Coordinates of C-alpha atoms in Angstrom, one line a residue:
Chain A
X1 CA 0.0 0.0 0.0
X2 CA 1.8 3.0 -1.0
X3 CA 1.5 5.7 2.0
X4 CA 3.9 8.6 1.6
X5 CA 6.6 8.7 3.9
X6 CA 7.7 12.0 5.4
X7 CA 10.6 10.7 7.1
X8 CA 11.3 9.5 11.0
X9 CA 8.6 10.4 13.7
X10 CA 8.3 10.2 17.1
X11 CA 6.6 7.9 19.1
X12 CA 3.6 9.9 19.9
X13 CA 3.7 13.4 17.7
X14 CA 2.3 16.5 19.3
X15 CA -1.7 16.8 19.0
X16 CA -3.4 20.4 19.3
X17 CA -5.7 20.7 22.2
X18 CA -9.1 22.0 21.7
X19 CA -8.3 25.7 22.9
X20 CA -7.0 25.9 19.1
X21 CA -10.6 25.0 17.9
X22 CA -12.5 26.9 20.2
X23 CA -10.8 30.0 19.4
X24 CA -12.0 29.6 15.5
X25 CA -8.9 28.2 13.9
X26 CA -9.0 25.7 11.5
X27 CA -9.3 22.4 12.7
X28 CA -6.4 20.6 13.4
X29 CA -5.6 17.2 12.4
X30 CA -6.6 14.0 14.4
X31 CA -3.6 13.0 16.8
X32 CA -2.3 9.8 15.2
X33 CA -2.7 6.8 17.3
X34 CA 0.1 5.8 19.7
X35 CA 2.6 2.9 18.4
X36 CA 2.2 1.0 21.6
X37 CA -1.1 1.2 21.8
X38 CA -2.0 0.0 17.7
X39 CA 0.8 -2.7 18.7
X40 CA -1.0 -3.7 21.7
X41 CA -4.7 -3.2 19.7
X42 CA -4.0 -4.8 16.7
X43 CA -0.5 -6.9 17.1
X44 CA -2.8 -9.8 16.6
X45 CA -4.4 -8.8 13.6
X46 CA -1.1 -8.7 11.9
X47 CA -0.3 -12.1 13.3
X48 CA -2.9 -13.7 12.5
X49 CA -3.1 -12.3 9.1
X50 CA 0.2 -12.9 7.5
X51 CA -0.9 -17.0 9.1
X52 CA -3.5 -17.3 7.1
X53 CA -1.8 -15.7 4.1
X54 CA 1.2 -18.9 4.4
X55 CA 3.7 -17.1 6.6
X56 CA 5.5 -20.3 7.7
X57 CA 5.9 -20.5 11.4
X58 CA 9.7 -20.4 11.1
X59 CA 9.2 -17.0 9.4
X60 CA 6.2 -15.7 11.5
X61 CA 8.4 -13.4 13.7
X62 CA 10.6 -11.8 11.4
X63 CA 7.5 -11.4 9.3
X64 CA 5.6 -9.6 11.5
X65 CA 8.7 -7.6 12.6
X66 CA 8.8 -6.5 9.0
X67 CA 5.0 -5.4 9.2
X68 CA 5.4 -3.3 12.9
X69 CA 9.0 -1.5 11.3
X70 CA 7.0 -0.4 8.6
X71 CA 4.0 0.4 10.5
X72 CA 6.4 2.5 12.5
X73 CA 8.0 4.3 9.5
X74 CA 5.0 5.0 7.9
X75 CA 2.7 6.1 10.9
X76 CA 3.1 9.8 10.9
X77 CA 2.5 9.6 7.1
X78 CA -1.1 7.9 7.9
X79 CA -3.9 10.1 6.7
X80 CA -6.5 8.4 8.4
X81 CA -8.6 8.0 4.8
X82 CA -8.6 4.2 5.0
X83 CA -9.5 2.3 8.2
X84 CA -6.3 1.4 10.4
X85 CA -7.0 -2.7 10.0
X86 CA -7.0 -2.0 6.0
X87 CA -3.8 0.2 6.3
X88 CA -2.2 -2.8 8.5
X89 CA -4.0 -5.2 6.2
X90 CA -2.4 -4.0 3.1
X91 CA 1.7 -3.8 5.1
X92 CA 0.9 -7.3 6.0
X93 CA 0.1 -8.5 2.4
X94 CA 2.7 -6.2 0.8
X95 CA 5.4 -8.3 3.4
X96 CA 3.9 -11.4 2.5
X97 CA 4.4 -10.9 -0.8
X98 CA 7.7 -10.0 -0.7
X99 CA 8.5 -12.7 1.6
X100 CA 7.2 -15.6 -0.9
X101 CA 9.0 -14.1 -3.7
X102 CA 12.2 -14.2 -1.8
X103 CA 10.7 -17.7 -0.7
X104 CA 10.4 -18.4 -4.2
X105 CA 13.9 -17.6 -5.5
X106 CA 15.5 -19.9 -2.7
X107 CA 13.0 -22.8 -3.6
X108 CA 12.4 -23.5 0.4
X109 CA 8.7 -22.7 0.1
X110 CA 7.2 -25.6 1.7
X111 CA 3.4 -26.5 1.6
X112 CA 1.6 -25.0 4.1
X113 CA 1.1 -27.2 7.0
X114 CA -0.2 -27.6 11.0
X115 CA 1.9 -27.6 13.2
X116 CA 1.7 -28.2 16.7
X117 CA 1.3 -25.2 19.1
X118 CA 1.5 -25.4 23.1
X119 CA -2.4 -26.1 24.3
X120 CA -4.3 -23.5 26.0
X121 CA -6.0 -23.4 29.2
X122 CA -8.9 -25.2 27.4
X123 CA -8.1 -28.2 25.1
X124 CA -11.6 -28.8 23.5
X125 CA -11.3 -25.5 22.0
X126 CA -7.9 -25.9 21.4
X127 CA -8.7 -29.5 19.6
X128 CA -11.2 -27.5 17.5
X129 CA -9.4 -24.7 16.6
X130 CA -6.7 -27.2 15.2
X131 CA -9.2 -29.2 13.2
X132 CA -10.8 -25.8 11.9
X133 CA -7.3 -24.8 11.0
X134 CA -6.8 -27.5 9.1
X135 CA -9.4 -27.4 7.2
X136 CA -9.3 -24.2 6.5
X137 CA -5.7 -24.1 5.5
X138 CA -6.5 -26.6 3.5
X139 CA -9.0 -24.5 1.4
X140 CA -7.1 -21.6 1.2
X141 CA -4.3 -23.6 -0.9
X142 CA -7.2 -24.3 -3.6
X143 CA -7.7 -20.5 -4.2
X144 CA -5.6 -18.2 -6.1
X145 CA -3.5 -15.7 -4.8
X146 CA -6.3 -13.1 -5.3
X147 CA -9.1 -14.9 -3.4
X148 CA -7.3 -16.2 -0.7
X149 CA -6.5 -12.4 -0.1
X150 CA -10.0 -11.8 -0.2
X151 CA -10.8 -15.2 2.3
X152 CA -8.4 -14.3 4.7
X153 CA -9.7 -9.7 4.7
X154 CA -13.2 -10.5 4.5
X155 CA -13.9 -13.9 5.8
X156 CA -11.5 -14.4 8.4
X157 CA -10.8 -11.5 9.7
X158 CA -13.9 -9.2 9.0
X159 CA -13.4 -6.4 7.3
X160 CA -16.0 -4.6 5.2
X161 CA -16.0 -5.1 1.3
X162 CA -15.0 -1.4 0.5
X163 CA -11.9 -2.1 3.2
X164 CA -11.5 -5.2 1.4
X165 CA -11.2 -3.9 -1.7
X166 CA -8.7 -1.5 -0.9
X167 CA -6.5 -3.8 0.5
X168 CA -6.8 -6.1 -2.0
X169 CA -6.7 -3.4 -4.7
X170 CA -9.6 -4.6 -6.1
X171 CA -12.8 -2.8 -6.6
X172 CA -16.1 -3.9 -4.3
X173 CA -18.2 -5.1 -7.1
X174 CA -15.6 -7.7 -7.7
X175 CA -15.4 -8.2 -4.1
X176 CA -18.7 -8.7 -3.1
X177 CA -19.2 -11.5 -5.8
X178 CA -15.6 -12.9 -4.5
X179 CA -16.7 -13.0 -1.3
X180 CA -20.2 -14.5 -1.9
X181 CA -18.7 -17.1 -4.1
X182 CA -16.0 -18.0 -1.3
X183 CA -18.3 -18.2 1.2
X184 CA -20.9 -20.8 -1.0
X185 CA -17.7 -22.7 -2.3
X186 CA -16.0 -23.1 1.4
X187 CA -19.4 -24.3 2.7
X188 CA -19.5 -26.6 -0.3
X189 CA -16.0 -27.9 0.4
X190 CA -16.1 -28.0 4.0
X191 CA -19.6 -30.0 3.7
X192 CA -17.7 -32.5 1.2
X193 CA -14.9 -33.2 3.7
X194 CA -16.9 -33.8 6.6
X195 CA -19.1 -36.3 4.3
X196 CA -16.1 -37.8 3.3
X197 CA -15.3 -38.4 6.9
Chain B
X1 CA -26.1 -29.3 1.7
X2 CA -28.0 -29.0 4.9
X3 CA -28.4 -26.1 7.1
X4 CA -26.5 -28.1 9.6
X5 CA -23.5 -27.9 7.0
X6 CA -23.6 -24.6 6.2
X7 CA -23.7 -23.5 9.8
X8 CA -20.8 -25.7 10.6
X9 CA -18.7 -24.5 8.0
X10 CA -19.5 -20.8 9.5
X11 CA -18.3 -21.6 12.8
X12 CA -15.3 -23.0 11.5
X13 CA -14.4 -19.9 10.4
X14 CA -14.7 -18.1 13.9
X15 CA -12.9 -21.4 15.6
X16 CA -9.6 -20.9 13.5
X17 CA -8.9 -17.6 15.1
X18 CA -8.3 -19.7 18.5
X19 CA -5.4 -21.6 16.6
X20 CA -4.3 -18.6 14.9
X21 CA -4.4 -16.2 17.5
X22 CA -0.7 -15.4 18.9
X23 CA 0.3 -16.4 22.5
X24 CA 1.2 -13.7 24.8
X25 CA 4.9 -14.8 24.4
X26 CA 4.6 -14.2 20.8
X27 CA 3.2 -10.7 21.6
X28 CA 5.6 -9.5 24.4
X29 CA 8.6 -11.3 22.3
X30 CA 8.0 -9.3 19.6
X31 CA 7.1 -6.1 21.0
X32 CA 11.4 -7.0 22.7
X33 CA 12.7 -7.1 19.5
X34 CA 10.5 -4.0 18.0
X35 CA 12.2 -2.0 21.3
X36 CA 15.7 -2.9 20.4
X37 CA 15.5 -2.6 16.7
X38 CA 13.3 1.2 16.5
X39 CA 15.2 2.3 20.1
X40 CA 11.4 3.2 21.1
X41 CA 11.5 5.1 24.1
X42 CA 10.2 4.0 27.3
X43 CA 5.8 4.2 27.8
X44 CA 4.6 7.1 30.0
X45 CA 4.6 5.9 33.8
X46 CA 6.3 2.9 33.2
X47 CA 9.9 1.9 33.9
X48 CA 12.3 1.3 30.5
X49 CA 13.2 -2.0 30.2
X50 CA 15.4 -4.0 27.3
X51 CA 16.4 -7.0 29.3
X52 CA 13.8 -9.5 27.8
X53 CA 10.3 -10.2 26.3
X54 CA 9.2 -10.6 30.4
X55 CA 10.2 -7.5 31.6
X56 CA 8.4 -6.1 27.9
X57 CA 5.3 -7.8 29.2
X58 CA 5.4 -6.7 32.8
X59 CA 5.9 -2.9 31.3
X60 CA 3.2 -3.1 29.6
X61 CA 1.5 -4.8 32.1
X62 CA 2.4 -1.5 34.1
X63 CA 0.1 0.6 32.0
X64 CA -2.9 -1.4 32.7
X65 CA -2.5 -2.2 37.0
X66 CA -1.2 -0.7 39.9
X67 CA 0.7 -2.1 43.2
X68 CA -1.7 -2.2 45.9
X69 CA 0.9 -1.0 48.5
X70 CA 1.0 -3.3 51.5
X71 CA -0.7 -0.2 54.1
X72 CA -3.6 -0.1 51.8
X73 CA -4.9 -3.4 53.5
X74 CA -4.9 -2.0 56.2
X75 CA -7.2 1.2 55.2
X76 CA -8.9 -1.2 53.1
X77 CA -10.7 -3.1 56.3
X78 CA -11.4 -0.4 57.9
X79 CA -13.6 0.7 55.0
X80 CA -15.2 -2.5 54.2
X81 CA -18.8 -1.2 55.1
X82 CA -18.7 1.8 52.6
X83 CA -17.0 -1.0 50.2
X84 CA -19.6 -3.0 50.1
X85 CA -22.2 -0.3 50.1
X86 CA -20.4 0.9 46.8
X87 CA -20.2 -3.3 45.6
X88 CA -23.9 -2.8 45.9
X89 CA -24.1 -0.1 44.2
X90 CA -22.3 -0.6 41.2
X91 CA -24.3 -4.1 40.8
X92 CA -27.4 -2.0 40.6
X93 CA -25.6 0.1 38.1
X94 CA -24.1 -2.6 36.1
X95 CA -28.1 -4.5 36.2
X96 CA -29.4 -1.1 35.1
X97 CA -27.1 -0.5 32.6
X98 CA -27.2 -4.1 31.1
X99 CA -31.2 -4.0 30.6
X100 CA -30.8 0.0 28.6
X101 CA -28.1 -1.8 26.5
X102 CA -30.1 -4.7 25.5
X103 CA -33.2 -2.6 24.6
X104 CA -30.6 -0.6 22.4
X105 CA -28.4 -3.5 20.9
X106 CA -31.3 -5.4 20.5
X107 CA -32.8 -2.0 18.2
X108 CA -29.3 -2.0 16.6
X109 CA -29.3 -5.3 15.9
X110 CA -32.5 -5.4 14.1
X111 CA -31.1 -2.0 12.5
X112 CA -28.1 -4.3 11.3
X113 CA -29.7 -7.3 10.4
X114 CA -31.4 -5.0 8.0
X115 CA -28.3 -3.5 6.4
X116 CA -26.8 -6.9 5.9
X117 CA -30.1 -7.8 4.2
X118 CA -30.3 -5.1 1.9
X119 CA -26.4 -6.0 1.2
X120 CA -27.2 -9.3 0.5
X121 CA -29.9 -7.7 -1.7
X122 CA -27.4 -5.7 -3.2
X123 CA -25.3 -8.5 -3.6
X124 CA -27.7 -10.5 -5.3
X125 CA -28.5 -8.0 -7.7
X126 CA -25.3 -7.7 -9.0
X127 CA -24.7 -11.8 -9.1
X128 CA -28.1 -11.6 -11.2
X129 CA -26.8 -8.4 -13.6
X130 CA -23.8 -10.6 -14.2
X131 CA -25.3 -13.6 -15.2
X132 CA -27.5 -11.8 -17.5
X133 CA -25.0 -10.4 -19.1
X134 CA -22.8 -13.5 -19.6
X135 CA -26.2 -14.9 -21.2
X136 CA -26.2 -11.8 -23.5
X137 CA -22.7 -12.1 -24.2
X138 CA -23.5 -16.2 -25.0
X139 CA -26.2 -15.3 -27.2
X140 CA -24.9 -13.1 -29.2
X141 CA -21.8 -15.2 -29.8
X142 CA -24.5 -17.8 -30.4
X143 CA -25.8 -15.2 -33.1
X144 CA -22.5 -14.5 -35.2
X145 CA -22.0 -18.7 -35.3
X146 CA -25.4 -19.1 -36.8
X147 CA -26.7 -19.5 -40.2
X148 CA -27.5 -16.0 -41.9
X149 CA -31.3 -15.6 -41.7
X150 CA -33.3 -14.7 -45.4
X151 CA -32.9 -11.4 -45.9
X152 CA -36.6 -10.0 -46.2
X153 CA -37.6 -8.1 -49.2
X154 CA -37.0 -4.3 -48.7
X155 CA -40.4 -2.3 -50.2
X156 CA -40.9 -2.2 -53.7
X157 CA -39.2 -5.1 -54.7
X158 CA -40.9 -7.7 -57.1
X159 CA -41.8 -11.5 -56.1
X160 CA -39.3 -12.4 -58.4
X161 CA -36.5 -12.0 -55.8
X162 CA -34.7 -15.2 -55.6
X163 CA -35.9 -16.6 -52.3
X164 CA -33.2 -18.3 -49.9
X165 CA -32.8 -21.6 -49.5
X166 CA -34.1 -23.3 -46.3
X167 CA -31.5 -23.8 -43.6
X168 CA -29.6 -26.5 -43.9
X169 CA -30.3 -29.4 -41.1
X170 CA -28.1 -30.0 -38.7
X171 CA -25.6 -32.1 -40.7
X172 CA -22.4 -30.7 -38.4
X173 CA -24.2 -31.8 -35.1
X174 CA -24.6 -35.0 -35.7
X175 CA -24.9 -36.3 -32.1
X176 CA -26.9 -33.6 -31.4
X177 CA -29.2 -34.5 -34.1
X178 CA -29.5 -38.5 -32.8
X179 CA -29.4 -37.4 -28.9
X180 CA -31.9 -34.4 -28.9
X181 CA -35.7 -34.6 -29.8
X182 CA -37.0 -33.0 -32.3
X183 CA -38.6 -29.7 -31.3
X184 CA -42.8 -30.0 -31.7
X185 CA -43.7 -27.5 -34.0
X186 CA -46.8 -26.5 -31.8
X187 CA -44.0 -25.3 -29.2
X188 CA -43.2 -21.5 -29.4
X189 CA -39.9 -20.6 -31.1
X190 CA -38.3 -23.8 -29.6
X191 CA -34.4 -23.5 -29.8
X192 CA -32.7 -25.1 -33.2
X193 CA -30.4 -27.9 -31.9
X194 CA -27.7 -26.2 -33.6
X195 CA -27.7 -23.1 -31.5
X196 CA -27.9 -25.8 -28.5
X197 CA -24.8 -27.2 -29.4
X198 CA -23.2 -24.0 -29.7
X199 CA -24.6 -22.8 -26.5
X200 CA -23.2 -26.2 -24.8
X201 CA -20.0 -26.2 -26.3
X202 CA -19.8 -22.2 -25.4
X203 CA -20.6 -22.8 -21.5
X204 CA -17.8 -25.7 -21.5
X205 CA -15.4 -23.9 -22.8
X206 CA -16.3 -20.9 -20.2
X207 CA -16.0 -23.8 -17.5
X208 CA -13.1 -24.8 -18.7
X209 CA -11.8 -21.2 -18.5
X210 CA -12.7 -20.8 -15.3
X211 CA -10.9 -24.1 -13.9
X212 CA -7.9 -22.7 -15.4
X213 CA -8.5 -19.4 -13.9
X214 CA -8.7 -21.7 -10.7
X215 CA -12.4 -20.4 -9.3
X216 CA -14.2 -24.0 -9.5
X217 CA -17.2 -22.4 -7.7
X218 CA -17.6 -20.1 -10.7
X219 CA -17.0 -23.4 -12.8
X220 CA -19.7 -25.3 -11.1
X221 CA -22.7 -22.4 -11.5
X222 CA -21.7 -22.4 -15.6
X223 CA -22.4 -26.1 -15.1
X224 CA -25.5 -26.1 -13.2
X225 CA -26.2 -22.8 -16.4
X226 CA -25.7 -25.6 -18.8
X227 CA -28.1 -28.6 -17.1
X228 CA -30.6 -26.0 -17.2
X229 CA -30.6 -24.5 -20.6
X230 CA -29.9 -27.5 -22.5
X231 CA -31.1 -31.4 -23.1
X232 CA -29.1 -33.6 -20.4
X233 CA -27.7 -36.0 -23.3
X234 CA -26.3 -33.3 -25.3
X235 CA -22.7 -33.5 -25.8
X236 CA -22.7 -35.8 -22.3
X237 CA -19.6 -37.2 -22.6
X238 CA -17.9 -33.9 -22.4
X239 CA -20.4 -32.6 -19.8
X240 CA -19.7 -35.8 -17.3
X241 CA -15.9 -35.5 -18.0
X242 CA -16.2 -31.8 -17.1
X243 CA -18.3 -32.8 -14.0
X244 CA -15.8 -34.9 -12.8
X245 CA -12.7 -32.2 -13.4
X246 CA -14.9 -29.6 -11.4
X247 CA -15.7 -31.8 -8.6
X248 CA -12.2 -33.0 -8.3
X249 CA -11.1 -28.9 -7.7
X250 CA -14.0 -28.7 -5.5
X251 CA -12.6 -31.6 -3.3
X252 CA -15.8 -33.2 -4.0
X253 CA -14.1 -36.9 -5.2
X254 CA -17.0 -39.1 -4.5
X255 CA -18.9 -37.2 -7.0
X256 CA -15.9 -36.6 -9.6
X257 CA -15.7 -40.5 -9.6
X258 CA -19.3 -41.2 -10.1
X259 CA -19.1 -38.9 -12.7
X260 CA -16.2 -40.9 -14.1
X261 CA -18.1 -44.1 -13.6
X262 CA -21.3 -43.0 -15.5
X263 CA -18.4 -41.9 -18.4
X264 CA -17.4 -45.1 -18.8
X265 CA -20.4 -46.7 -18.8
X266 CA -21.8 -44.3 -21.4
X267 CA -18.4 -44.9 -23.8
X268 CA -15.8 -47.2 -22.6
X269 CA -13.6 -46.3 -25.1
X270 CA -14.2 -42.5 -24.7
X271 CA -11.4 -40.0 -25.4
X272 CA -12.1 -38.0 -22.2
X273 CA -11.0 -41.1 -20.4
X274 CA -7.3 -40.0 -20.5
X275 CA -7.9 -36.8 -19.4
X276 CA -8.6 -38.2 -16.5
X277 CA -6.3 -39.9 -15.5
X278 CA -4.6 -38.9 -12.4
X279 CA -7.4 -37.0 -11.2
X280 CA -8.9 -37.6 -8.1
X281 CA -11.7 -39.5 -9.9
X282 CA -9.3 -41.7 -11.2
X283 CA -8.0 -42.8 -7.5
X284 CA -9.4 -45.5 -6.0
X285 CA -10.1 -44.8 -1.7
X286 CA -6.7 -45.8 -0.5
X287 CA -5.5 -42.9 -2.8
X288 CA -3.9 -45.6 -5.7
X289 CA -4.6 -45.1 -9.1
X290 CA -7.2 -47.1 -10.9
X291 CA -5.9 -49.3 -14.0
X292 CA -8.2 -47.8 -16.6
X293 CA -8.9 -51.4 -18.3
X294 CA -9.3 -53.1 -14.8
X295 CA -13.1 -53.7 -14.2
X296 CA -15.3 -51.5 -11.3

């Protein structure tokens, strides 16, 4: 997502008080969120995100390293036109991208598969959450790299078509019949599979 | 596919976020190494720390909670009436509060189940404006392939015009012409077989298209297009080889092997056979290949 970049900034950058509004000067601009506090909001967003785009778990961290520098760097250049998760949306796809390519040139992509995690405090929903990984990792390597970006924004992680489509740099026509389609064909799929079973 | 499925495929895509989800190790490590690579200065009220992802965590756990200083239990007893009048209190609160917010979210919700209707409206609309103009699209294709019409007679021209000769029958359809019934000529404007088989072959090559392009769901709908708009043994051999490709990309390999079976059945000798070899049709359940001459 191309943001422009108006060099370093602080971690917080100075936001005018009201007294500047109520003395009848233009409005100034909306303070831009706090680094820590779009980390600690939206950290696993990112995470989550460049998973179920195929970040390998070996390459998780330096992944989403990648995503937070440039979230960082680009932060005081954020107009606030597009909703944060699409902004963070797009960095995280831009990073994944570049990471498979690289991936790509050193022929050590491997297929995307589930790998064991530490269980949680509850293991029934940690037993489900594996099997719905699973299968839903297992749908995502049928699509195209255009719909699964548009599985992983809309379905997965909930953003509205017209965010959607500006992540995915589409336009929301297109996603709208994506997303309907995706969502008919995964239920179609995931019925099959637990037919089959 | 039942309700039951479709619900169950909609919760599994709100149970993968509990396997997806990052640990709070994976947070707190990562917020270290963000620290130490950006130098990001220390959070307002809470002491600096680079020594590790747990001292990360326990700054930001600073932010949230305060030290109860060991003297406060003592002030803390002595206060325990007013405490509990407050505990009260803010139950009452919390019960009054809870009841407003229903009565709202429950407005809101109504408000919102409403906007996702009228998207899905919306979104209907426009599924239903494309299909009608990829029938367009296949009918005027359709239009170019057929036979020129006669030309009628433009005013003041004579009888004498050299009429055109009658279409010719359906001599490059020959299947078409053995498989589909002849059209009852008390039936209004029933469709020549010939623009059938054009439509048919049209729609498999768009299905064909779209397996390529990799959308199999958009493959399947042109399929379900061509049951509907044209007779089932019309070019079946191609149509059940078709099924079976789809169905395989769908994941659905019980049904790509029936469709496979009824292939063979129809032409045992058919060309489409070797096109499917290796497909998932073409595996028997323990995932080994079938010998295409060995019996079912």
């Amino acid at each position: 997502m191309a943001v422009p970049v108006r060099g370093a900034t602080s971690d917080r950058p100075a936001a005018a008080g009201p007294a500047a509004a109520a003395t009848g000067a233009t409005l100034p601009p909306s303070p831009l969120p706090d680094f820590r506090e779009l980390y600690a909001t939206h950290f696993a967003f990112t995470w989550r995100s460049l998973r179920y785009l195929g970040v390998r778990p070996p390459l998780l961290d330096d992944a989403v390293q990648e995503v937070w520098v440039a979230v960082h760097r680009r932060l005081g250049a954020f107009e606030g036109r597009a909703d944060i998760k699409t902004w963070l949306f797009g960095i995280a796809l831009n990073v994944q991208r570049n990471l498979y390519r690289s991936e790509q040139r050193r022929s050590s992509l491997l297929p995307l598969s589930e790998e064991l995690r530490a269980s949680g405090p509850d293991p029934c929903q940690e037993q489900e959450g594996r099997e719905a990984w699973g299968l839903v990792m297992r749908f995502l390597q049928t699509l195209d790299e255009e719909r699964r970006e548009v599985f992983v924004a809309s379905l997965l992680e909930g953003l509205q078509p017209a965010e959607t489509a500006a992540a995915c740099g589409l336009d929301v026509p297109t996603v709208y019949l994506r997303v309907r389609s995706l969502r008919r064909g995964f239920r179609a799929w995931a019925a099959a599979q637990r037919g089959e079973e | 596919m039942s309700r039951n499925d479709a619900l169950w495929a909609d919760r599994l895509l709100v149970d993968v976020r509990t396997h997806a989800d990052p640990t709070a190790d994976d947070t707190a490590r990562n917020l270290a190494r963000l620290e130490r690579r950006l130098q990001l200065p220390a959070p307002d009220g809470a002491a600096a720390s680079t020594t590790g992802p747990g001292a990360s965590a326990a700054a930001l756990l600073q932010l949230r909670s305060a030290a109860t200083p060991p003297a406060a239990a003592s002030l803390a007893a002595a206060t325990s009436g007013w405490k509990s009048a407050a505990w009260l209190g803010r139950w009452l609160t919390f019960g009054a509060t809870t009841a407003l917010l229903g009565y709202l979210g429950g407005r809101a919700v109504s408000q919102r189940e409403l906007a996702e209707l009228a998207q899905q409206h919306a979104q209907t609309l426009e599924l239903e404006h494309d299909r009608q103009r990829l029938l367009q699209r296949q009918l005027e294709q359709v239009q170019v392939l057929a036979a020129p019409l006669p030309v009628p007679p433009s005013p003041g021209q004579t009888r004498a015009m050299p009429s055109h000769e009658p279409e010719p029958p359906a001599r490059r359809a020959p299947r078409a012409a053995r498989s589909a019934p002849p059209a009852p000529a008390q039936v209004a404007k029933p469709p020549a077989p010939n623009q059938q088989l054009r439509e048919a072959i049209e729609l498999l090559r768009r299905v064909e298209a779209e397996l390529r392009e990799g959308d199999a769901f958009a493959a399947s709908l042109l399929l379900s297009d061509l049951d509907r708009t044209v007779p089932p043994a019309l070019l079946r051999e191609e149509r059940l080889a078709t099924q079976s490709l789809v169905a395989c990309a769908l994941g659905k390999a019980q049904l790509a092997r029936e469709a496979l079976h009824e292939l063979e059945q129809l032409n045992p000798e058919s060309i489409y056979r070797t096109r499917l070899a290796g497909s998932c049709a073409d595996k028997t359940h323990d995932g080994t290949s079938k010998d295409p001459g060995s019996p079912h």
